[in-house]
CSV table of C-alpha atoms in Angstrom, one decimal:
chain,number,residue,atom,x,y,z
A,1,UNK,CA,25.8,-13.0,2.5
A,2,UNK,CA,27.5,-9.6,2.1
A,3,UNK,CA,25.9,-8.7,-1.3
A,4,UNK,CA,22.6,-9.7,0.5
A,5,UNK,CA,23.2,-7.0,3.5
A,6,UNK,CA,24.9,-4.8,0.7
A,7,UNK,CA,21.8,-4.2,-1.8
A,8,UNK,CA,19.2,-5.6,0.4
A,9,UNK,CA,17.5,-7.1,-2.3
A,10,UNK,CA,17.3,-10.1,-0.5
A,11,UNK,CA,18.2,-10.8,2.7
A,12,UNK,CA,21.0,-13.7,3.2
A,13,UNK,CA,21.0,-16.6,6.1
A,14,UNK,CA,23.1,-15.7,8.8
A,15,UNK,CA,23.8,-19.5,9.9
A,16,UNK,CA,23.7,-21.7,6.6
A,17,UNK,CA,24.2,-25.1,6.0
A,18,UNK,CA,27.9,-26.2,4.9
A,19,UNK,CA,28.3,-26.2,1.3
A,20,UNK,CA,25.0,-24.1,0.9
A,21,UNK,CA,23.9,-20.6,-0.6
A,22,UNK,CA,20.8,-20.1,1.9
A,23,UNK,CA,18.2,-17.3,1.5
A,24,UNK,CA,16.5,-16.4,4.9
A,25,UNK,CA,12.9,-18.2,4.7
A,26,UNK,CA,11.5,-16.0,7.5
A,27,UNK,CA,10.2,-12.4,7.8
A,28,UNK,CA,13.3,-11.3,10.3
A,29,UNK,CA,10.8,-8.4,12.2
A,30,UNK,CA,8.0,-10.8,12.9
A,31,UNK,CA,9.7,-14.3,12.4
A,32,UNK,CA,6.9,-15.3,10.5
A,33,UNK,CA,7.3,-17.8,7.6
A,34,UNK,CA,8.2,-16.3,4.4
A,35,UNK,CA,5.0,-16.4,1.9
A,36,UNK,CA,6.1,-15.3,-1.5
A,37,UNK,CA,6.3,-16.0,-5.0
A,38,UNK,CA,9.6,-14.0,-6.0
A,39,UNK,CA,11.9,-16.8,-4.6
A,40,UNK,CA,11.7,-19.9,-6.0
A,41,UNK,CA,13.6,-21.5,-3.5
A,42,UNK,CA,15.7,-20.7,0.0
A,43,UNK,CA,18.6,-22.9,-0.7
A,44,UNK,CA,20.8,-24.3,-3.6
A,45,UNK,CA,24.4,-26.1,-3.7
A,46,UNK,CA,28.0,-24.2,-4.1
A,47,UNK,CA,28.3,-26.1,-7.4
A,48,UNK,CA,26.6,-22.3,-9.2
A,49,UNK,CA,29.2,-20.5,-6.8
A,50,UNK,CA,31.4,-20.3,-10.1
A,51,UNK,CA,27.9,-18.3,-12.4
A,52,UNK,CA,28.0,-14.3,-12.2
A,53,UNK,CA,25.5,-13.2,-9.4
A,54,UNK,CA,23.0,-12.4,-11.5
A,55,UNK,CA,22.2,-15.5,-13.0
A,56,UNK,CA,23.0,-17.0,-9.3
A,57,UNK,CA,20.3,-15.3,-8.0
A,58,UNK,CA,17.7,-15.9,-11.1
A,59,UNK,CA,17.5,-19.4,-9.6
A,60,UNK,CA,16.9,-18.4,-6.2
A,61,UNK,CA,13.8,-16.1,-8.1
A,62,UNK,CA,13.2,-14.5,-11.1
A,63,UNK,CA,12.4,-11.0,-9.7
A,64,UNK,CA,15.4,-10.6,-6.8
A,65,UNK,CA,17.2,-8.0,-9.1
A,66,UNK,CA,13.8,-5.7,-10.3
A,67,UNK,CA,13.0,-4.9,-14.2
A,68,UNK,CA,10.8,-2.2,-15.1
A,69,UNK,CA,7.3,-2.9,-16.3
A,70,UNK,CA,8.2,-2.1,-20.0
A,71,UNK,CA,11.0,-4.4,-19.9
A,72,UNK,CA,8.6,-7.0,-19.1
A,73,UNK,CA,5.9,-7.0,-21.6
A,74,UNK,CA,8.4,-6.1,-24.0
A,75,UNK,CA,10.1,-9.4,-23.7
A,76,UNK,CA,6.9,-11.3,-24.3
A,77,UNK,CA,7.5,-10.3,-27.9
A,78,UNK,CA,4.9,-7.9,-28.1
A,79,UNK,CA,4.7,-3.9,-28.6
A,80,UNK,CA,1.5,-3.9,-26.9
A,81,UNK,CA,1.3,-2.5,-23.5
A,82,UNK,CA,-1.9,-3.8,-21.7
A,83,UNK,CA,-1.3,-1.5,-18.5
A,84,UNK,CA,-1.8,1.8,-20.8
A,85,UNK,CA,-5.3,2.2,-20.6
A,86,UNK,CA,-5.7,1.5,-16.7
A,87,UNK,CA,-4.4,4.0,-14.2
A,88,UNK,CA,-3.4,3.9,-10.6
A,89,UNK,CA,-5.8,5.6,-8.7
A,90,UNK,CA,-5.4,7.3,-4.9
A,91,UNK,CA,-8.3,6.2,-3.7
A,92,UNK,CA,-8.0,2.3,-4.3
A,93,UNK,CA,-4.3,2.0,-3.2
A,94,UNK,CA,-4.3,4.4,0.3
A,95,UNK,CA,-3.7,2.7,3.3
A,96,UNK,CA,-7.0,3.4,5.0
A,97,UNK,CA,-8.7,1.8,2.1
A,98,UNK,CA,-6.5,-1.2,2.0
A,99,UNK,CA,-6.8,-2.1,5.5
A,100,UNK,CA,-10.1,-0.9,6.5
A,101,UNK,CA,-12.2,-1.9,3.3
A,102,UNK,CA,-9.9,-4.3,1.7
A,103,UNK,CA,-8.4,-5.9,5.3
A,104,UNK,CA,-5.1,-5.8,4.3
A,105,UNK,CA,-2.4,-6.7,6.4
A,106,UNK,CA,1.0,-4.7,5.9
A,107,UNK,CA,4.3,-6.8,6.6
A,108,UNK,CA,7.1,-4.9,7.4
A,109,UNK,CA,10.3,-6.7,5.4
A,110,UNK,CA,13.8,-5.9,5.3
A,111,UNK,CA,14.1,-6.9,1.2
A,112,UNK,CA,13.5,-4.8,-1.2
A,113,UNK,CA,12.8,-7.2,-4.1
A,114,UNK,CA,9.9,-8.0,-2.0
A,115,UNK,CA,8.7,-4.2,-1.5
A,116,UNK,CA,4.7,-4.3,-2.5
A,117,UNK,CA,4.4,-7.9,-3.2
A,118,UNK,CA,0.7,-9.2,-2.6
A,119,UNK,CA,-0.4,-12.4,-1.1
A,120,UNK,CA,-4.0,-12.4,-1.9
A,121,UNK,CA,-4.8,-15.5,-0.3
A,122,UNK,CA,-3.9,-14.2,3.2
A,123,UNK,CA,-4.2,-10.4,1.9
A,124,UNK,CA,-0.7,-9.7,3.3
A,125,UNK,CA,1.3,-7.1,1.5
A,126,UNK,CA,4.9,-6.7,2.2
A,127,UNK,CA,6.4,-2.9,2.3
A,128,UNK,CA,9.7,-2.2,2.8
A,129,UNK,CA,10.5,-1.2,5.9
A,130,UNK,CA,14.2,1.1,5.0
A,131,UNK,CA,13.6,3.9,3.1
A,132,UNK,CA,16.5,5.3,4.4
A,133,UNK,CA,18.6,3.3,2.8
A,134,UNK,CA,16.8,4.2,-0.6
A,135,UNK,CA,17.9,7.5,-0.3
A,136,UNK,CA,21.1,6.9,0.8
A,137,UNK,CA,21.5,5.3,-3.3
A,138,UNK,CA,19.3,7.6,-5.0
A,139,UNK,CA,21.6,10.3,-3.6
A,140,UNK,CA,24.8,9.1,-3.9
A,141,UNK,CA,26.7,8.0,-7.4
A,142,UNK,CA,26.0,4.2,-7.7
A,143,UNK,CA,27.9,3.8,-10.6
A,144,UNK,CA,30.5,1.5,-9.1
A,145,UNK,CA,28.3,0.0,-6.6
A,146,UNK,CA,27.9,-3.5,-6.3
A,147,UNK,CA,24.3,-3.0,-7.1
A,148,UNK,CA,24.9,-1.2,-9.8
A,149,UNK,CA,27.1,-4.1,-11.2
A,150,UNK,CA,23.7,-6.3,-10.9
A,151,UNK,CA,21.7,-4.4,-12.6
A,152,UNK,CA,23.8,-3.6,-15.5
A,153,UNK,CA,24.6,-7.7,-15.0
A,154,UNK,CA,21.0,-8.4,-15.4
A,155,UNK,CA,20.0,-5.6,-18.3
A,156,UNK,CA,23.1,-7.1,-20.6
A,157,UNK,CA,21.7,-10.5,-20.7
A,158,UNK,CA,18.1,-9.1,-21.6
A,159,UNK,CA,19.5,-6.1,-23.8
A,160,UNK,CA,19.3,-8.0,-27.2
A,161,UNK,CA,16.4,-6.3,-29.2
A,162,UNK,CA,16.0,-3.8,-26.7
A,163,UNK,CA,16.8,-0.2,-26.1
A,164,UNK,CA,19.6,0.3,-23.3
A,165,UNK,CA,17.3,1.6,-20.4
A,166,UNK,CA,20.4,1.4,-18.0
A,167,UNK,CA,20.3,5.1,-17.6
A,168,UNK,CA,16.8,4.3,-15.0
A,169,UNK,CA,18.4,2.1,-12.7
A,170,UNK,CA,19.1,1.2,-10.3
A,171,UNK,CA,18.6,5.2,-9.0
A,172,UNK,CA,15.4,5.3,-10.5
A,173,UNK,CA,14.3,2.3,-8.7
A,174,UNK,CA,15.2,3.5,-5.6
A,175,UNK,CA,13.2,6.6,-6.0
A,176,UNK,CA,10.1,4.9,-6.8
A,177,UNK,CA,10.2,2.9,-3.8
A,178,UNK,CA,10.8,6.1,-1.9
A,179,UNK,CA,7.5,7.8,-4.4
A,180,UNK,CA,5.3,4.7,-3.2
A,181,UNK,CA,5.1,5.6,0.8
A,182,UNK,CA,3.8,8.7,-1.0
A,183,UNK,CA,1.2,7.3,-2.8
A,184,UNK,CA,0.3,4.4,-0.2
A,185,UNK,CA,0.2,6.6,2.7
A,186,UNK,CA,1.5,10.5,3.2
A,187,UNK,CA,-1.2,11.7,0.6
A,188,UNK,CA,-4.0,10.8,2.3
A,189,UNK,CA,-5.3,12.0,5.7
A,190,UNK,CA,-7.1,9.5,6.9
A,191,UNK,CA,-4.1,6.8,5.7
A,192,UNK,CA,-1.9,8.9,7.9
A,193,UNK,CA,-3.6,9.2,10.6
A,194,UNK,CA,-3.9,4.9,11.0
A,195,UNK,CA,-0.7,4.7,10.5
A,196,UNK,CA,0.3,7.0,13.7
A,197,UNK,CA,-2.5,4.9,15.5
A,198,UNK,CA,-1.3,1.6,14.8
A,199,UNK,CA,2.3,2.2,15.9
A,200,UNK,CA,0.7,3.6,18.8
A,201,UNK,CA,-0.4,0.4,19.6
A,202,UNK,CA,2.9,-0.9,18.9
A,203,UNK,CA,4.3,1.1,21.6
A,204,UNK,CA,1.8,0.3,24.0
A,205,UNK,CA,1.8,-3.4,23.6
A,206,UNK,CA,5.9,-3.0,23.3
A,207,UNK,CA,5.5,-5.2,20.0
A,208,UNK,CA,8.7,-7.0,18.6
A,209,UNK,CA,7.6,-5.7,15.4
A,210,UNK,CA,7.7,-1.8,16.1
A,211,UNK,CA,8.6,-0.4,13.2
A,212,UNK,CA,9.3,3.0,15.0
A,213,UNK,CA,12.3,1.9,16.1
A,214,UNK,CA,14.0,0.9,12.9
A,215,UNK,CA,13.7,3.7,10.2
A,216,UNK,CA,13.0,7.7,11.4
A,217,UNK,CA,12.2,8.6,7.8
A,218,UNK,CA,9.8,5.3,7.4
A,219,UNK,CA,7.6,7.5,10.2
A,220,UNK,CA,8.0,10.7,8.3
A,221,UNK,CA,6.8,9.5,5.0
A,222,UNK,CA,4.2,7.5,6.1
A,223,UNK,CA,2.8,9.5,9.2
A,224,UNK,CA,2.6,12.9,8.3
A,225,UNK,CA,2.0,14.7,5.5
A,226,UNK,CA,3.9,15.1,2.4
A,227,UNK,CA,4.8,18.5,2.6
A,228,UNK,CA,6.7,18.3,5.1
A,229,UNK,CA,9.4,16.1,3.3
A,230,UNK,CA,9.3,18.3,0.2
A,231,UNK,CA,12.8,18.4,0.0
A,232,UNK,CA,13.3,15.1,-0.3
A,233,UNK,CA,10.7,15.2,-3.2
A,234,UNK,CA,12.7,18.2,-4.9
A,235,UNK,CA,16.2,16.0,-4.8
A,236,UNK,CA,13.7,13.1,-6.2
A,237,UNK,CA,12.4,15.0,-9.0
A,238,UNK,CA,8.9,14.2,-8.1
A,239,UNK,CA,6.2,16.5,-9.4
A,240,UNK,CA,3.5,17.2,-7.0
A,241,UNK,CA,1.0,14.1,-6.3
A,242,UNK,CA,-1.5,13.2,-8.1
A,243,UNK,CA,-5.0,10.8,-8.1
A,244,UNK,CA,-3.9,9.0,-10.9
A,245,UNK,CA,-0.8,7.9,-11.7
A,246,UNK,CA,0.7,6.1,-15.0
A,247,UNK,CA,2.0,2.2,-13.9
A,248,UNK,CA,4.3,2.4,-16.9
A,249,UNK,CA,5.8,6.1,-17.0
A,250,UNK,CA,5.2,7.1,-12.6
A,251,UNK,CA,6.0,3.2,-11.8
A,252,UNK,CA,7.8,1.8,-14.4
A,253,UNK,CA,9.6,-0.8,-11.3
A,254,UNK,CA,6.5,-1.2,-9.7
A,255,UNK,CA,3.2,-0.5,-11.8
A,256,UNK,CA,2.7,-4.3,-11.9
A,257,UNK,CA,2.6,-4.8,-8.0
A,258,UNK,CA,0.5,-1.8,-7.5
A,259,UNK,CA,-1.6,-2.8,-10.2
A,260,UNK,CA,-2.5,-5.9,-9.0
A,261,UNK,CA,-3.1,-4.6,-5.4
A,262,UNK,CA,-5.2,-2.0,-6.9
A,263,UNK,CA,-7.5,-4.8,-8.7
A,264,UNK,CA,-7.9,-6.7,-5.1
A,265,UNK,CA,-9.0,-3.4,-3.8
A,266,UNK,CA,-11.8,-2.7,-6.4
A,267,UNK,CA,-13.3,-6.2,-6.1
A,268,UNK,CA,-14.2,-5.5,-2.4
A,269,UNK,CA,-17.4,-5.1,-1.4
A,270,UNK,CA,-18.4,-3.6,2.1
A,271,UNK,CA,-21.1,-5.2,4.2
A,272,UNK,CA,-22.0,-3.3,7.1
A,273,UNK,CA,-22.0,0.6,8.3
A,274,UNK,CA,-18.4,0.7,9.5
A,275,UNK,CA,-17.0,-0.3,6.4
A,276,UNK,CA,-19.5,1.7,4.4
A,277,UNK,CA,-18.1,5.0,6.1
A,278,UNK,CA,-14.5,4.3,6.0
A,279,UNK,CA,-15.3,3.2,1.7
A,280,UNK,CA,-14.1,6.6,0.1
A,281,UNK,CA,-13.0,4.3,-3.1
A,282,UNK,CA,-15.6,6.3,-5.4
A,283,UNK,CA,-15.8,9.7,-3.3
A,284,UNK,CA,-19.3,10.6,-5.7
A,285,UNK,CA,-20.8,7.4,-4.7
A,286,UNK,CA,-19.4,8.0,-0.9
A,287,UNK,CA,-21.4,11.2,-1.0
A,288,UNK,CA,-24.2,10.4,-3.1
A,289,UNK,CA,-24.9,7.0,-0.8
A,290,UNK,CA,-24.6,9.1,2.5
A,291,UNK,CA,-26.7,12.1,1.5
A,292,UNK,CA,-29.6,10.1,0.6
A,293,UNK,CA,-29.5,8.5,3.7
A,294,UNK,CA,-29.3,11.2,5.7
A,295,UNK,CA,-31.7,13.0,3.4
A,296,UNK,CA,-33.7,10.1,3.4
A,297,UNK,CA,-33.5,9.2,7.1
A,298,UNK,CA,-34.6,12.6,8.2
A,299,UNK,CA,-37.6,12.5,5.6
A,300,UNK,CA,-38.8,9.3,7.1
A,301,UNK,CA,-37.9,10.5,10.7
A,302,UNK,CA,-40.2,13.9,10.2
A,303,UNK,CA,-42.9,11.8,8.7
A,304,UNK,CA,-42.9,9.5,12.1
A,305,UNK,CA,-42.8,12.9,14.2
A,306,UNK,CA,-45.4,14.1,12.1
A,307,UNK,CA,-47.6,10.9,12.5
A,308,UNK,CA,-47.1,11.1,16.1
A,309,UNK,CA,-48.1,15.0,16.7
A,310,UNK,CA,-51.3,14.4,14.7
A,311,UNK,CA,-52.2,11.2,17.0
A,312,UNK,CA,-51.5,13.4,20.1
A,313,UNK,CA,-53.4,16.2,18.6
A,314,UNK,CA,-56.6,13.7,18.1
A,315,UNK,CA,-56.0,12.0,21.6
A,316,UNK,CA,-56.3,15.8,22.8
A,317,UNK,CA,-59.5,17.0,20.9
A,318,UNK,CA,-61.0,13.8,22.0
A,319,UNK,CA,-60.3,14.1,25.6
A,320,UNK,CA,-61.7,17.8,25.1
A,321,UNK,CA,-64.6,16.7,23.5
A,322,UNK,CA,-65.0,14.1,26.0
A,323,UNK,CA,-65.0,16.3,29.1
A,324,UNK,CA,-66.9,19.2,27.0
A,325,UNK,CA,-69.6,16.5,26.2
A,326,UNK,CA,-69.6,15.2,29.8
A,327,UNK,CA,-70.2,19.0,31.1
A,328,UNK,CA,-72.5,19.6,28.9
A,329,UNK,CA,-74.3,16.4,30.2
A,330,UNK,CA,-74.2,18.0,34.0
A,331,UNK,CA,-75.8,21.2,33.4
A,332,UNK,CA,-78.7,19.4,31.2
């Protein structure tokens, strides 16, 4: 339980039953049921109590204690990357996009192992909801944290064959999440903007899931721009954003997730006018499709005017010629 609260990588069942290691199988904001697929299960036994905690919590799920994407592919015994030739773009992963094109539902969770996971069967995707507490690690030494400990558990039981990339984490990790409310929201205008309206509505409807209440900085980085925070980007190192981002050298922790979001995104297809002017996906297309319609529109619009002065002007010279033949007809 106190490793749980300590790393929040997961987050640990307050009341469990006797003689069991429980996992919390609720979102603890919301109290919805926990949908995921990075825990394989909520409960086991004591009988593992004696294993080191990193292998304990491999059986809970496989992902609890993050790997960077490189690590991944390069333990499917290949050198081949298949995330090199695809890049993250702004436009597909913005929160505007995702929840007004793609109508995604953001779940505020309190477990970082669970930070951009995607259910694309409800098209839920969980964020994070503590950046604070990311920055509270990147900035301090975690050498002799306990998270630390985990991570350098979990890299020595991969390590054989590999480089030592313990050097990245966990600080790096921490600072991606952290680079992610970035990308997701602070860079884009209109993402911001729905953000600050929807926990307006939070407020208003005094929602057990206000969000504004739990993190300052959550607000900062995804309500207003990013400039604002640019000292926390100097201590992170983070060069000025970007439209397209690497998944393997900018999110080496999370390229994977965002990749897979980003692929949801770009298979939707809008179907009426709202979502047509809120689609900014492929900004060329956005203004190519709008100016011909306007352009269009006020071509066909003219032409109707047109048609209509020239059927006034005919129902005018006939009257005239009507009353001209009609006096005409008098003096005769």
């Amino acid at each position: 339980m106190t490793v749980g609260w300590l790393t929040m990588l997961y987050d640990p069942e307050t009341s469990p039953s006797q003689e069991m290691l429980q996992i919390l199988s609720r979102i603890r904001l919301s109290d919805n049921p926990l949908n995921t697929r990075s825990f394989h299960t909520f409960s086991q036994d004591c009988s593992l109590v004696g294993q080191p905690l990193s292998n304990l919590l491999q059986v809970f799920g496989n992902n609890i204690i993050p790997q960077s994407t490189t690590r991944q592919h390069q333990g499917t015994g290949g050198n081949a990357n298949p995330y090199n030739s695809e890049y993250l773009i702004l436009s597909y992963l913005n929160y505007r996009t995702l929840t007004m094109v793609a109508n995604i539902r953001v779940e505020w969770v309190d477990t970082l192992s669970l930070h951009l996971e995607f259910d694309e069967e409800h098209r839920v995707l969980k964020v994070f909801r503590f950046p604070s507490f990311c920055r509270l690690i990147y900035a301090g030494s975690t050498d002799r944290t306990a998270l630390c400990r985990l991570f350098s558990s979990r890299l020595s039981d991969d390590e054989v064959g590999f480089q030592s990339t313990s050097n990245l984490e966990p600080r790096e990790f921490f600072r991606e999440v952290l680079l992610s409310y970035r990308l997701l929201f602070s860079q884009d205008r209109g993402s911001r903007r729905t953000f600050r309206q929807e926990q307006r509505r939070r407020i208003t409807r005094k929602d057990n899931d206000n969000i504004g209440t739990c993190d300052p900085l959550l607000l900062k980085l995804c309500g207003y721009r990013w400039q604002n925070e640019r000292k926390l980007y100097e201590d992170l190192r983070a060069p000025d954003p970007h439209n397209y981002y690497s998944p393997v050298y900018d999110f080496p922790f999370l390229g994977q997730r965002l990749l897979e979001l980003q692929r949801f995104s770009k298979g939707q297809n809008p179907h009426d006018w709202k979502l047509l002017w809120y689609d900014r996906r492929d900004i060329m297309r956005f203004y190519t499709f709008w100016a011909v319609l306007w352009i269009g529109g006020g071509t066909i619009i003219l032409g109707i005017l047109q048609i209509i002065v020239a059927v006034l002007q005919l129902a005018a010279n006939y009257d005239q010629n009507r009353l001209q033949a009609i006096s005409n007809g008098q003096r005769a």
